[in-house]
JSON list of C-alpha atoms in Angstrom, two decimals:
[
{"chain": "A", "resi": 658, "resn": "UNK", "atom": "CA", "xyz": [162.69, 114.05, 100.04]},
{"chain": "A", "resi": 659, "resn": "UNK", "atom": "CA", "xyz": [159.33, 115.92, 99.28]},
{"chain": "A", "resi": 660, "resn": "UNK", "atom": "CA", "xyz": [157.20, 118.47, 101.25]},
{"chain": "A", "resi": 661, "resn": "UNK", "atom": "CA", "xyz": [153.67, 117.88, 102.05]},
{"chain": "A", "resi": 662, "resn": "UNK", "atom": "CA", "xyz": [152.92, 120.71, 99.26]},
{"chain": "A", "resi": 663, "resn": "UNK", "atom": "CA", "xyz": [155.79, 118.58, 96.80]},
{"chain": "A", "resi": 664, "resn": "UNK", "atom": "CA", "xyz": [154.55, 115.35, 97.98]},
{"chain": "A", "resi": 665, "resn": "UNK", "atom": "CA", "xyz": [150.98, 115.84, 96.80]},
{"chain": "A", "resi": 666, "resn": "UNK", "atom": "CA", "xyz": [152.04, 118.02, 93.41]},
{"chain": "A", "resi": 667, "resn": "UNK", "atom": "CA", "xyz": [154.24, 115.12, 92.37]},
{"chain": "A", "resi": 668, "resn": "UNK", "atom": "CA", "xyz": [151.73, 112.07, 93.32]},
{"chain": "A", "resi": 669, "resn": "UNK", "atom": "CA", "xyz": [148.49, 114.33, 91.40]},
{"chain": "A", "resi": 670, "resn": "UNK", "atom": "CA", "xyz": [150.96, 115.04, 88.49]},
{"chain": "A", "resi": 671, "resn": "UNK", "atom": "CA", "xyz": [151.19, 111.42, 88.22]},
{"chain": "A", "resi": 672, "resn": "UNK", "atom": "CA", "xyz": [148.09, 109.88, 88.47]},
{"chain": "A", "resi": 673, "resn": "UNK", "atom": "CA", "xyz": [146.71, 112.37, 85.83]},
{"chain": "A", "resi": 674, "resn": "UNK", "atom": "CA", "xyz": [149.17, 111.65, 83.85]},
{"chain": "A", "resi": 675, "resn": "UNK", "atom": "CA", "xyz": [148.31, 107.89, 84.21]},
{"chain": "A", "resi": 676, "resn": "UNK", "atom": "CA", "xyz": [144.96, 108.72, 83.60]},
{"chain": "A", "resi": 677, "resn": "UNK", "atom": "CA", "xyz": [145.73, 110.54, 80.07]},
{"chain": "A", "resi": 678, "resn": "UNK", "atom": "CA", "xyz": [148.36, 107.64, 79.49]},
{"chain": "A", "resi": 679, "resn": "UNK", "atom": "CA", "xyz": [145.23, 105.34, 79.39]},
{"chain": "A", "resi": 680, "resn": "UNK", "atom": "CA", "xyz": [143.00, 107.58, 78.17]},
{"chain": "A", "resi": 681, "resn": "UNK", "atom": "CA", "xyz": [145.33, 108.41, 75.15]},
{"chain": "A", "resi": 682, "resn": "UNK", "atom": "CA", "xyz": [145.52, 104.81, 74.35]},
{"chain": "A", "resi": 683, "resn": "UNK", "atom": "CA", "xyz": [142.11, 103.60, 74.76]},
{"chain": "A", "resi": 684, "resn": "UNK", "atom": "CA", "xyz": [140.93, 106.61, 72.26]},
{"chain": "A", "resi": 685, "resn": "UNK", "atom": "CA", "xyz": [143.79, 105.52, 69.92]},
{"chain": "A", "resi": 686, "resn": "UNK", "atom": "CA", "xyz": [141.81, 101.96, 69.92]},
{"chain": "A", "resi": 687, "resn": "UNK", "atom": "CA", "xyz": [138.72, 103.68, 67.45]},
{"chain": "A", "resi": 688, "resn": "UNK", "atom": "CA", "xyz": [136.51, 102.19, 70.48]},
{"chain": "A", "resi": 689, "resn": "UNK", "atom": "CA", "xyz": [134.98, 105.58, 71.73]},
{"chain": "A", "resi": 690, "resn": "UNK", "atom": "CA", "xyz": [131.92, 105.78, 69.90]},
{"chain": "A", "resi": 691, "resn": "UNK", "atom": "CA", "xyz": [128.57, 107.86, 70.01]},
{"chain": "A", "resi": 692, "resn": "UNK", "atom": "CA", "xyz": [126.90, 105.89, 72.22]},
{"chain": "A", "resi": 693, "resn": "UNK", "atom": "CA", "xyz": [128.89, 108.10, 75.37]},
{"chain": "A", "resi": 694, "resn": "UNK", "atom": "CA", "xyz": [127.54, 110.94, 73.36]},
{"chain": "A", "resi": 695, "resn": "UNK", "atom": "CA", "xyz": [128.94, 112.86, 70.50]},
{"chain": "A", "resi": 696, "resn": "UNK", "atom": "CA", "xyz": [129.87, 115.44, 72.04]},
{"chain": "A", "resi": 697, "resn": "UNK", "atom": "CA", "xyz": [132.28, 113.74, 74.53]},
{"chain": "A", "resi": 698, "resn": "UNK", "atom": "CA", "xyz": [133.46, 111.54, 72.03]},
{"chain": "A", "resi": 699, "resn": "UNK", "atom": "CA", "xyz": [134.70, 113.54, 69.92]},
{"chain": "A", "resi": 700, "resn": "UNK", "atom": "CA", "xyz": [136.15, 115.62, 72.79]},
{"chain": "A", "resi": 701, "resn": "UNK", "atom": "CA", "xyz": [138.24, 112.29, 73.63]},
{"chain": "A", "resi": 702, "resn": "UNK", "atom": "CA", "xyz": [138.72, 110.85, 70.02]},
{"chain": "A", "resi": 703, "resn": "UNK", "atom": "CA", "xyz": [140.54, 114.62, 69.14]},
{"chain": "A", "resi": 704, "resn": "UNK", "atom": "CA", "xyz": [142.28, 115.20, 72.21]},
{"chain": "A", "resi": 705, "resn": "UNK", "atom": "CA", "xyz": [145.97, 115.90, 72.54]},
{"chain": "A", "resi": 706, "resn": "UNK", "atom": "CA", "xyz": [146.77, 113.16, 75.21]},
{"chain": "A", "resi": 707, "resn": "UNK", "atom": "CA", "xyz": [149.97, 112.53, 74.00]},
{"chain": "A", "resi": 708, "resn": "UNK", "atom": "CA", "xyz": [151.11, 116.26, 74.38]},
{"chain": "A", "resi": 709, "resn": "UNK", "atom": "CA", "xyz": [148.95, 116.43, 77.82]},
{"chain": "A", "resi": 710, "resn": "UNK", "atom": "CA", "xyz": [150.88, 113.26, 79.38]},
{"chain": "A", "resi": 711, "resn": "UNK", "atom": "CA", "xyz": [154.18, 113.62, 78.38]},
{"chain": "A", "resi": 712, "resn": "UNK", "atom": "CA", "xyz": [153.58, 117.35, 79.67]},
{"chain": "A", "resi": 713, "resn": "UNK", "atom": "CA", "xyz": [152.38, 115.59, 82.93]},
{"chain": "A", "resi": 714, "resn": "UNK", "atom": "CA", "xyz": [155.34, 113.05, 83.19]},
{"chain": "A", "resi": 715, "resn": "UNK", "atom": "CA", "xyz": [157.72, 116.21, 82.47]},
{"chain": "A", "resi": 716, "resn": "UNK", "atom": "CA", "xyz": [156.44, 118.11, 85.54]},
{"chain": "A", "resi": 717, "resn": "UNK", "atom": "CA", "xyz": [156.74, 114.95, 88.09]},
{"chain": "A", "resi": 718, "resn": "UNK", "atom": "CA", "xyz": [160.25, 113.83, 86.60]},
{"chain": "A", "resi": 719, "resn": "UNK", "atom": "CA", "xyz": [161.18, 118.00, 87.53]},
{"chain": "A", "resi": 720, "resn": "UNK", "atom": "CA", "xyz": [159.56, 118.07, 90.59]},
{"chain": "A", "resi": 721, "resn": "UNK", "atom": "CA", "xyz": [161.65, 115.26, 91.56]},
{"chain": "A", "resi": 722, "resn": "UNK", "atom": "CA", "xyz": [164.68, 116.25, 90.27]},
{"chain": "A", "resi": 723, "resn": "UNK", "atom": "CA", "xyz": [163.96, 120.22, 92.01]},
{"chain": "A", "resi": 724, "resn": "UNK", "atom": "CA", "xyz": [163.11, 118.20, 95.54]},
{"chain": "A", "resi": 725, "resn": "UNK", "atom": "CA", "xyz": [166.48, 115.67, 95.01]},
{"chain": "A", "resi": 726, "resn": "UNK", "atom": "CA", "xyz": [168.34, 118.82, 94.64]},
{"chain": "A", "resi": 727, "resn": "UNK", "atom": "CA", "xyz": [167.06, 120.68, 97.93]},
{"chain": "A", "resi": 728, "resn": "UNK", "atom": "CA", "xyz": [167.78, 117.55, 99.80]},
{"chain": "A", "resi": 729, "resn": "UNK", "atom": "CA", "xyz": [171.29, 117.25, 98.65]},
{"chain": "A", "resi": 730, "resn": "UNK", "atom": "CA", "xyz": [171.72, 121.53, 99.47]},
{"chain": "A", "resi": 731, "resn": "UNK", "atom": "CA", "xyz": [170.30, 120.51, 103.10]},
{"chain": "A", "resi": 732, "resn": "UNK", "atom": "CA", "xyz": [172.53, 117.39, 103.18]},
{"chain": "A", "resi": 733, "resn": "UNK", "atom": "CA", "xyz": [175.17, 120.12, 102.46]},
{"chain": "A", "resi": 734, "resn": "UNK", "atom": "CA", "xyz": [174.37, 122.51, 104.83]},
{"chain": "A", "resi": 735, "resn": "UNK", "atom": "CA", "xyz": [173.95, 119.74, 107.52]},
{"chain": "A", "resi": 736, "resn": "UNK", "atom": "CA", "xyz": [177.83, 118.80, 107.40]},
{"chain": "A", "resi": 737, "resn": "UNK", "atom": "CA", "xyz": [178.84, 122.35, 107.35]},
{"chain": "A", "resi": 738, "resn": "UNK", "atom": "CA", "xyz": [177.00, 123.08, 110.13]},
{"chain": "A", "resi": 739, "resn": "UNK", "atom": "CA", "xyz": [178.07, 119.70, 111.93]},
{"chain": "A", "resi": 740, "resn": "UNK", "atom": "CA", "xyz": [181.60, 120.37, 110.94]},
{"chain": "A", "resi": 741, "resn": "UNK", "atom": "CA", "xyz": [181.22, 124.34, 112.42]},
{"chain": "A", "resi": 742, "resn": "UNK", "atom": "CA", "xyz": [179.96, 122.21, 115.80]},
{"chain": "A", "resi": 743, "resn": "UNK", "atom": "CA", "xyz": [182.20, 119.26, 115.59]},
{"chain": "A", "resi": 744, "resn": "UNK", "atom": "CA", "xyz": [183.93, 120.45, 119.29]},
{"chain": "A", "resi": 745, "resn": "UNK", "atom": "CA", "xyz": [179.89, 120.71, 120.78]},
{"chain": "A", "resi": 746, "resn": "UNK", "atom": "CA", "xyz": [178.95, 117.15, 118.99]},
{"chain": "A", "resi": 747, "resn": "UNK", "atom": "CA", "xyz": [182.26, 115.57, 120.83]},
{"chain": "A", "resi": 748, "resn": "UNK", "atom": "CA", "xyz": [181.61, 117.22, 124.08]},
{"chain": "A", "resi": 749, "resn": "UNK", "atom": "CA", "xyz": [177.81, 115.66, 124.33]},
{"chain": "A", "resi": 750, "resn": "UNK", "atom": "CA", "xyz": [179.14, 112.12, 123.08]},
{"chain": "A", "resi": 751, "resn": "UNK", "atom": "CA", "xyz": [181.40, 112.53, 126.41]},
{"chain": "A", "resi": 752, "resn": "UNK", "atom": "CA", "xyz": [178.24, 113.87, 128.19]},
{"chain": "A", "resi": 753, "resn": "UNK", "atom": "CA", "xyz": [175.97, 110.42, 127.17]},
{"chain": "A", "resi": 754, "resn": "UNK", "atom": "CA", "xyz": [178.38, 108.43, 129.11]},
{"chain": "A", "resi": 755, "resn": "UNK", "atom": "CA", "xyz": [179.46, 110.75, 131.89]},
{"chain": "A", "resi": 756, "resn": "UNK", "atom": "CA", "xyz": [175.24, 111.05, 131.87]},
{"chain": "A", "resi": 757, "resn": "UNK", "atom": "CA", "xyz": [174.66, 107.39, 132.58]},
{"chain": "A", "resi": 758, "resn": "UNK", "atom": "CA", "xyz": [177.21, 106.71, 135.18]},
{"chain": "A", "resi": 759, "resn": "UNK", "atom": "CA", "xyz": [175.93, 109.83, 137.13]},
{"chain": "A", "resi": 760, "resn": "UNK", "atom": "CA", "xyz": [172.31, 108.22, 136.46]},
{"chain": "A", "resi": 761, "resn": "UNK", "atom": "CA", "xyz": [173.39, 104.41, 137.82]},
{"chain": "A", "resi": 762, "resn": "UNK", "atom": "CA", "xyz": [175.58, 106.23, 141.13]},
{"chain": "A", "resi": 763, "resn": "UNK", "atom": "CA", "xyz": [172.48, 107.98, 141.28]},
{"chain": "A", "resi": 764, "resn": "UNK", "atom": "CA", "xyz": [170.13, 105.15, 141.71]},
{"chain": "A", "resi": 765, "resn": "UNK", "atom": "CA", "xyz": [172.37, 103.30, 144.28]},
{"chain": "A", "resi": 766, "resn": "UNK", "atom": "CA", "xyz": [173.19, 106.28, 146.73]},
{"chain": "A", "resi": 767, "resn": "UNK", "atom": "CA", "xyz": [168.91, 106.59, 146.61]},
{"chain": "A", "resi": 768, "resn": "UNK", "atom": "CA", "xyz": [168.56, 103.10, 147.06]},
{"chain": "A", "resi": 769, "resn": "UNK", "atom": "CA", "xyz": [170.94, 103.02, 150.03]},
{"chain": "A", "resi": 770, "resn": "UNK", "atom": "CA", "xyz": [169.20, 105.34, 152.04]},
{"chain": "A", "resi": 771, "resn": "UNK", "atom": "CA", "xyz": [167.65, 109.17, 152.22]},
{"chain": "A", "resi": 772, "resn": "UNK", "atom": "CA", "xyz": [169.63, 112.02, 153.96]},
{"chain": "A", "resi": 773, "resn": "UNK", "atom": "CA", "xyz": [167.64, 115.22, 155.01]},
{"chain": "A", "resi": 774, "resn": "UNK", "atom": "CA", "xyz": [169.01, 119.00, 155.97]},
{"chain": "A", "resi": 775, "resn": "UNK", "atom": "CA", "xyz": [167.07, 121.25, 158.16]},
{"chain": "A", "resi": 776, "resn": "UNK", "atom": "CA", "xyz": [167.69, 124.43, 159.91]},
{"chain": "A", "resi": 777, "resn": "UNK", "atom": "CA", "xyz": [168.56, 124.72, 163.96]},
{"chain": "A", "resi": 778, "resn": "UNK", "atom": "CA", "xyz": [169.09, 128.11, 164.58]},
{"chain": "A", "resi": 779, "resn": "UNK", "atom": "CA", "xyz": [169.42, 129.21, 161.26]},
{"chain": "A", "resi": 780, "resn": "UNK", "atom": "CA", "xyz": [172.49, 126.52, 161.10]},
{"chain": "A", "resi": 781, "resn": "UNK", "atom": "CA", "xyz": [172.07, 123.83, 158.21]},
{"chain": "A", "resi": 782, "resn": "UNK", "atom": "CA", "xyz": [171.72, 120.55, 159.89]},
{"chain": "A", "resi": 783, "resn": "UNK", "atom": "CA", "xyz": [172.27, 117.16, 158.33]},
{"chain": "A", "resi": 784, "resn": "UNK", "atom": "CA", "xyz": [170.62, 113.90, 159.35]},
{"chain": "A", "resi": 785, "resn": "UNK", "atom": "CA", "xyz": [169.88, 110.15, 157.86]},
{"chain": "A", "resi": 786, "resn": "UNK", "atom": "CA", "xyz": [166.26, 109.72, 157.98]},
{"chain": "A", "resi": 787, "resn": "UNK", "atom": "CA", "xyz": [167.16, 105.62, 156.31]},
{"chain": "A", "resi": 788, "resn": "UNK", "atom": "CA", "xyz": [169.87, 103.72, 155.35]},
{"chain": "A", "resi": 789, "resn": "UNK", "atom": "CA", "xyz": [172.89, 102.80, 157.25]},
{"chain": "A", "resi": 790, "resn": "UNK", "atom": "CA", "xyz": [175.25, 106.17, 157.50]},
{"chain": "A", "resi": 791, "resn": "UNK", "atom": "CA", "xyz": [178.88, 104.74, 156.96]},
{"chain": "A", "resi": 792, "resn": "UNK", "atom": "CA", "xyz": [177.71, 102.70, 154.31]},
{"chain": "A", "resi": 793, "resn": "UNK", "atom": "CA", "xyz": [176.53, 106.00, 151.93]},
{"chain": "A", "resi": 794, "resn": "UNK", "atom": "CA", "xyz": [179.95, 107.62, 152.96]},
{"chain": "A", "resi": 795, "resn": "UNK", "atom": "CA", "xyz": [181.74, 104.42, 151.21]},
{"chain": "A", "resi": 796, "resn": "UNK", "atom": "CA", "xyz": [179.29, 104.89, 148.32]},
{"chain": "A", "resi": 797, "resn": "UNK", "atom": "CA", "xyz": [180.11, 108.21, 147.61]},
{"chain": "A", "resi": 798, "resn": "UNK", "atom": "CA", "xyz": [183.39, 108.03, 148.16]},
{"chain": "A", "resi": 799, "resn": "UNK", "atom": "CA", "xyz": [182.86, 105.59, 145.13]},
{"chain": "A", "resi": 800, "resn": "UNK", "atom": "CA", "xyz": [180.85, 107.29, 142.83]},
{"chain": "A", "resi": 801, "resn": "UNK", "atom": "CA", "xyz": [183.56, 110.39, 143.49]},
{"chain": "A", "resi": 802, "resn": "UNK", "atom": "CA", "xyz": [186.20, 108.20, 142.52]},
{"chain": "A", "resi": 803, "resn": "UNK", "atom": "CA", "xyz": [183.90, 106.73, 139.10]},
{"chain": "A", "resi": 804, "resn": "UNK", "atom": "CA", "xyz": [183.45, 110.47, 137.71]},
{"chain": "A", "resi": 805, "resn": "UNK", "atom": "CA", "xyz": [186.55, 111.64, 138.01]},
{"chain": "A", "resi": 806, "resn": "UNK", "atom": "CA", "xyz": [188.22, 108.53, 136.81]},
{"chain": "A", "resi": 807, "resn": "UNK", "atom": "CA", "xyz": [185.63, 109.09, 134.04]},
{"chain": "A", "resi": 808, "resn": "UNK", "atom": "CA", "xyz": [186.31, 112.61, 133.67]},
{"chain": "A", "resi": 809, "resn": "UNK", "atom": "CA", "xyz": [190.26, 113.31, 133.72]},
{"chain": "A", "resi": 810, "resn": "UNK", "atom": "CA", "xyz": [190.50, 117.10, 132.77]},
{"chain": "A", "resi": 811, "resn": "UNK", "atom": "CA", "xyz": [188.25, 116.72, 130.00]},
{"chain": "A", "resi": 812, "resn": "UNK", "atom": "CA", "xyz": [185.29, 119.35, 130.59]},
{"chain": "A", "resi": 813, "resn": "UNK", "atom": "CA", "xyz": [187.64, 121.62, 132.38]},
{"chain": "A", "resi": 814, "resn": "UNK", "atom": "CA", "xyz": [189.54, 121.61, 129.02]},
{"chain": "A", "resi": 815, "resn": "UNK", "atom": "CA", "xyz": [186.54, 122.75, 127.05]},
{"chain": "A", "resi": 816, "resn": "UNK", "atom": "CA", "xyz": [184.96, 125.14, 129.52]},
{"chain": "A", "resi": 817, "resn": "UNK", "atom": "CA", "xyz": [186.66, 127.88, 127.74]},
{"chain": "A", "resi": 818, "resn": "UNK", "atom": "CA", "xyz": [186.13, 127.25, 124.04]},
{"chain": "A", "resi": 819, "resn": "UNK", "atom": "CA", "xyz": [183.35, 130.06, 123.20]},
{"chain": "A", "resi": 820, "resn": "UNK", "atom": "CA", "xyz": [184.18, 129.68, 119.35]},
{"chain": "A", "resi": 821, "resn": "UNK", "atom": "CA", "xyz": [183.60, 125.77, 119.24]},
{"chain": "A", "resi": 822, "resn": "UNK", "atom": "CA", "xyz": [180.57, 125.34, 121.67]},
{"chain": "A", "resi": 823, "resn": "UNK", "atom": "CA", "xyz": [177.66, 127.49, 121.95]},
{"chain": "A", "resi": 824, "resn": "UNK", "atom": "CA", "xyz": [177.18, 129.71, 124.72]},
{"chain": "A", "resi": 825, "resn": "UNK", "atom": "CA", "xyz": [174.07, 128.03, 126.95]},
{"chain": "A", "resi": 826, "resn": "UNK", "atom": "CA", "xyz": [176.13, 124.74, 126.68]},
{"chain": "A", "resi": 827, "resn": "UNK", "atom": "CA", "xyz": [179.03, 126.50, 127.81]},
{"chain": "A", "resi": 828, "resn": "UNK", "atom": "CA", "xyz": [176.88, 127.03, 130.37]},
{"chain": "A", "resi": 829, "resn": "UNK", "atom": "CA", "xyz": [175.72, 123.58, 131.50]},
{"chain": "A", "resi": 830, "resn": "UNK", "atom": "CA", "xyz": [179.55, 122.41, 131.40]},
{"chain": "A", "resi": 831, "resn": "UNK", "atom": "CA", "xyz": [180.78, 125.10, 134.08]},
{"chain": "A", "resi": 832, "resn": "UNK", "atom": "CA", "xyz": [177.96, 123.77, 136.19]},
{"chain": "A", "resi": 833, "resn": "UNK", "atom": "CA", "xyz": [178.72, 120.67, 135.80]},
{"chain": "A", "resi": 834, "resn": "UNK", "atom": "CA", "xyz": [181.67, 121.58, 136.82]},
{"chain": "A", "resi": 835, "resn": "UNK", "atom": "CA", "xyz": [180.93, 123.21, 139.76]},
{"chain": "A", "resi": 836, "resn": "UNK", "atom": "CA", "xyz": [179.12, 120.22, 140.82]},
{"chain": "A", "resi": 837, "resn": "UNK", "atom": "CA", "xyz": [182.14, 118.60, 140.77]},
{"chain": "A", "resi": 838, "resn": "UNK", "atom": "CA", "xyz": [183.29, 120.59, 143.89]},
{"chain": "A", "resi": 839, "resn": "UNK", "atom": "CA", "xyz": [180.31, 119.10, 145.96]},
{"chain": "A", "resi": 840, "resn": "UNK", "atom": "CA", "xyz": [182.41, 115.59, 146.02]},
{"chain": "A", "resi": 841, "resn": "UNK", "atom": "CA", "xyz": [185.15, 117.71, 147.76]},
{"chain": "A", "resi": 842, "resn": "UNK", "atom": "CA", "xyz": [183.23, 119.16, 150.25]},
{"chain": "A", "resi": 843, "resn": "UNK", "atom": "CA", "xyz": [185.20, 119.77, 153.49]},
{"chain": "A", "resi": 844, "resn": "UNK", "atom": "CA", "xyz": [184.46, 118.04, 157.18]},
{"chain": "A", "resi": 845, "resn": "UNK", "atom": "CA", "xyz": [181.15, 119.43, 158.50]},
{"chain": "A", "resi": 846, "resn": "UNK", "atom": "CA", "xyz": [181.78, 121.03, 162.00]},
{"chain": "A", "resi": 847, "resn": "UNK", "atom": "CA", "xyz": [180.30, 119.35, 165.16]},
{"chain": "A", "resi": 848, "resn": "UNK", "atom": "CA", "xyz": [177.12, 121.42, 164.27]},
{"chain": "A", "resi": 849, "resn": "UNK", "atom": "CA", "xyz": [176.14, 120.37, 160.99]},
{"chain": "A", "resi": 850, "resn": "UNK", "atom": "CA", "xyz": [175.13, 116.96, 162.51]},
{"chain": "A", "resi": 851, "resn": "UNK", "atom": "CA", "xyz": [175.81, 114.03, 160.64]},
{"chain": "A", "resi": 852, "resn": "UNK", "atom": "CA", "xyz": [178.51, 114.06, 158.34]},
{"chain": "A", "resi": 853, "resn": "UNK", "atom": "CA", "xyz": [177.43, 110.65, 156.72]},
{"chain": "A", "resi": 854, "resn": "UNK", "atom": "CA", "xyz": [174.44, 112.83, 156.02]},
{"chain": "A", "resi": 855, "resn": "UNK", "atom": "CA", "xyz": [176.11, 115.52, 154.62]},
{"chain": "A", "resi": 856, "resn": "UNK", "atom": "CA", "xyz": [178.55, 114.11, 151.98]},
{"chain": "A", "resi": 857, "resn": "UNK", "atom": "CA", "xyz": [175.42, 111.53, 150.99]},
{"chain": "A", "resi": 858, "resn": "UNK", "atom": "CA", "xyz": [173.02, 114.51, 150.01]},
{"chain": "A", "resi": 859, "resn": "UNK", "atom": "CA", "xyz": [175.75, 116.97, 148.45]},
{"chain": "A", "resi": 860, "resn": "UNK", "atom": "CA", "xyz": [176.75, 113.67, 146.31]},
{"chain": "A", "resi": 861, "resn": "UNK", "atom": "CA", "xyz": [172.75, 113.15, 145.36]},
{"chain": "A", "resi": 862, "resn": "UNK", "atom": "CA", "xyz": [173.11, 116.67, 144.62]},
{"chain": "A", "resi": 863, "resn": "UNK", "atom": "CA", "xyz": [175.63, 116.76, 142.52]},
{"chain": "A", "resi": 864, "resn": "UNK", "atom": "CA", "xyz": [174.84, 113.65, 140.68]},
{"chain": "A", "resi": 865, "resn": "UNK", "atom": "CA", "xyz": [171.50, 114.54, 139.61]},
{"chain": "A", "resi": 866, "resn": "UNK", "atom": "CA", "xyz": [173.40, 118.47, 138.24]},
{"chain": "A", "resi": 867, "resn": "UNK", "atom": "CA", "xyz": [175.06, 116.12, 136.25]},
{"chain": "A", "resi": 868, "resn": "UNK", "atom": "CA", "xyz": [171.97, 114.29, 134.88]},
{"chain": "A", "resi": 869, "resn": "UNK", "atom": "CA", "xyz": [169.94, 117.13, 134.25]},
{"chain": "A", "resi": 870, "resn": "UNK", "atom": "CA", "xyz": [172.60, 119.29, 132.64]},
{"chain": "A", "resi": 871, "resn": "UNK", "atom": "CA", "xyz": [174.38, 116.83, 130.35]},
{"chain": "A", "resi": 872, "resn": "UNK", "atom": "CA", "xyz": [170.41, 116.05, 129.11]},
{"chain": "A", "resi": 873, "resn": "UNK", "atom": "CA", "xyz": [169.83, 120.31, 128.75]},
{"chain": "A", "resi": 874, "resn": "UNK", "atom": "CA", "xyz": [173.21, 120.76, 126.96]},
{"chain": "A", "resi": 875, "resn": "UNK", "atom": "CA", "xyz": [171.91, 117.86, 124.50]},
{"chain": "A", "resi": 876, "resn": "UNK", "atom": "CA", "xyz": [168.80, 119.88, 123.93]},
{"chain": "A", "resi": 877, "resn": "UNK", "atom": "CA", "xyz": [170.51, 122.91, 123.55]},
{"chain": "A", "resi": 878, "resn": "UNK", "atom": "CA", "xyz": [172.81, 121.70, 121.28]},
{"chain": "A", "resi": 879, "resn": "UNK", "atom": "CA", "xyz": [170.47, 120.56, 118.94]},
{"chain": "A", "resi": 880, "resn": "UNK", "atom": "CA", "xyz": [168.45, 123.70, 119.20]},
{"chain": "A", "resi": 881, "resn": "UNK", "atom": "CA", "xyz": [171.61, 125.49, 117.80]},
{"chain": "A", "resi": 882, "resn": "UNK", "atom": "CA", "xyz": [172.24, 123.12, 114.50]},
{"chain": "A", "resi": 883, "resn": "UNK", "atom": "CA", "xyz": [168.83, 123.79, 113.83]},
{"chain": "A", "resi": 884, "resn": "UNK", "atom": "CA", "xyz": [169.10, 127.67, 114.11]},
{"chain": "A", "resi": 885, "resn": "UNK", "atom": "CA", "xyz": [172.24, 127.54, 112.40]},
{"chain": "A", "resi": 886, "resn": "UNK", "atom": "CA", "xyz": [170.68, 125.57, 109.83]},
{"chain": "A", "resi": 887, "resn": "UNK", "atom": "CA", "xyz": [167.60, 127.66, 109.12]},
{"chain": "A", "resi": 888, "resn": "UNK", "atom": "CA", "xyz": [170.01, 130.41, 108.96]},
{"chain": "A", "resi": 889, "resn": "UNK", "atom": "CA", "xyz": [172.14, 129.47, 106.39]},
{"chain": "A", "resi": 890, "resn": "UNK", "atom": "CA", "xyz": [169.14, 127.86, 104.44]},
{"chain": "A", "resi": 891, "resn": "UNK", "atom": "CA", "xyz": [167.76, 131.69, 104.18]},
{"chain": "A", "resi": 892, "resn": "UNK", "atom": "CA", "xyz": [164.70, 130.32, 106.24]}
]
């Protein structure tokens, strides 16, 4: 509700105030005598702490008030913004769980083995350093299957919409996207070594795009309600 700079205004205004509540009504007692000197007790005994606190209380009960209303303009300017990016804010729910089955497929094709590629005459070759070979082809062929089950159309659907999502997340869908196409890779000629090897590190590859951008387009999305925000709040 309160700024640092509101949040100690509000909690000073009120203990002085406190402190001329009590004051107030321990001079109104008659008990403030000479013996605290004259001088300061007549300084206390004539006073105004009546006017003083109720002055004091004033200024806290505005301050809150002024803060309440700032947090209901931001609470304002929050759904406007949220409403401008409703499209974005959809897109990264679909992300979280397109996110965590790319982060579980990735875990098992790891766990299954490791696949290397290394150059032969300036050729790419594949080869399993671990892990039984036709076994990580199955896998993959699996985890293929689980993101586009998962997927049906839907980020090729928003790729397009520059008006709804912001451009870097635009971004991190189309490669996404294009990580996609590393499932579909064709049939490695006789030279690329082992194919077992090939489809099993394009499908690590492609798995851990997905990871890392549906985390960055998160981020980024984010960063843009923020900037949006600040804008609108004349910040």
């Amino acid at each position: 509700m309160f700024k640092d700079w509101e949040y100690a205004v509000f909690w000073f205004s009120l203990l002085v105030a406190l402190v001329c509540l009590f004051a107030g009504v321990y001079a109104s007692t008659g008990l403030v005598g000479p013996a605290i000197g004259v001088g300061l007790a007549n300084f206390i005994n004539g006073f105004e702490w009546e006017t003083v606190t109720a002055g004091l209380f004033g200024l806290t009960a505005g301050l809150a008030v002024f803060s309440s209303a700032k947090t209901q303009i931001r609470h304002s300017i929050r759904q406007r913004v949220d409403s401008d990016l409703a499209v974005a804010f959809e897109v990264d729910h679909y992300l979280f769980g397109l996110k965590n089955i790319a982060a579980n497929n990735l875990r098992v094709l790891e766990a299954l083995g490791e696949s290397k590629v290394g150059a032969d005459n300036g050729i790419n070759v594949w080869s399993v350093i671990s892990g039984d070979g036709p076994t990580m082809r199955a896998a993959v062929k699996k985890v293929k299957a689980d993101v586009k089950e998962y997927d049906k159309g839907y980020l090729y659907s928003k790729q397009s919409l520059s008006h709804e999502i912001p451009y870097d997340c635009l971004l991190c869908i189309r490669e996404i996207i294009s990580a996609y196409g590393l499932f579909d890779l064709p049939k490695p000629n006789e030279k690329s070594g082992d194919a077992d090897a090939y489809y099993h590190q394009h499908a690590v590859l492609a798995l851990s795009v997905i990871v890392g951008k549906s985390e960055k387009f998160s981020v980024d999305l984010k960063f843009e309600r923020d900037r949006k925000m600040s804008v609108l709040s004349g910040k």
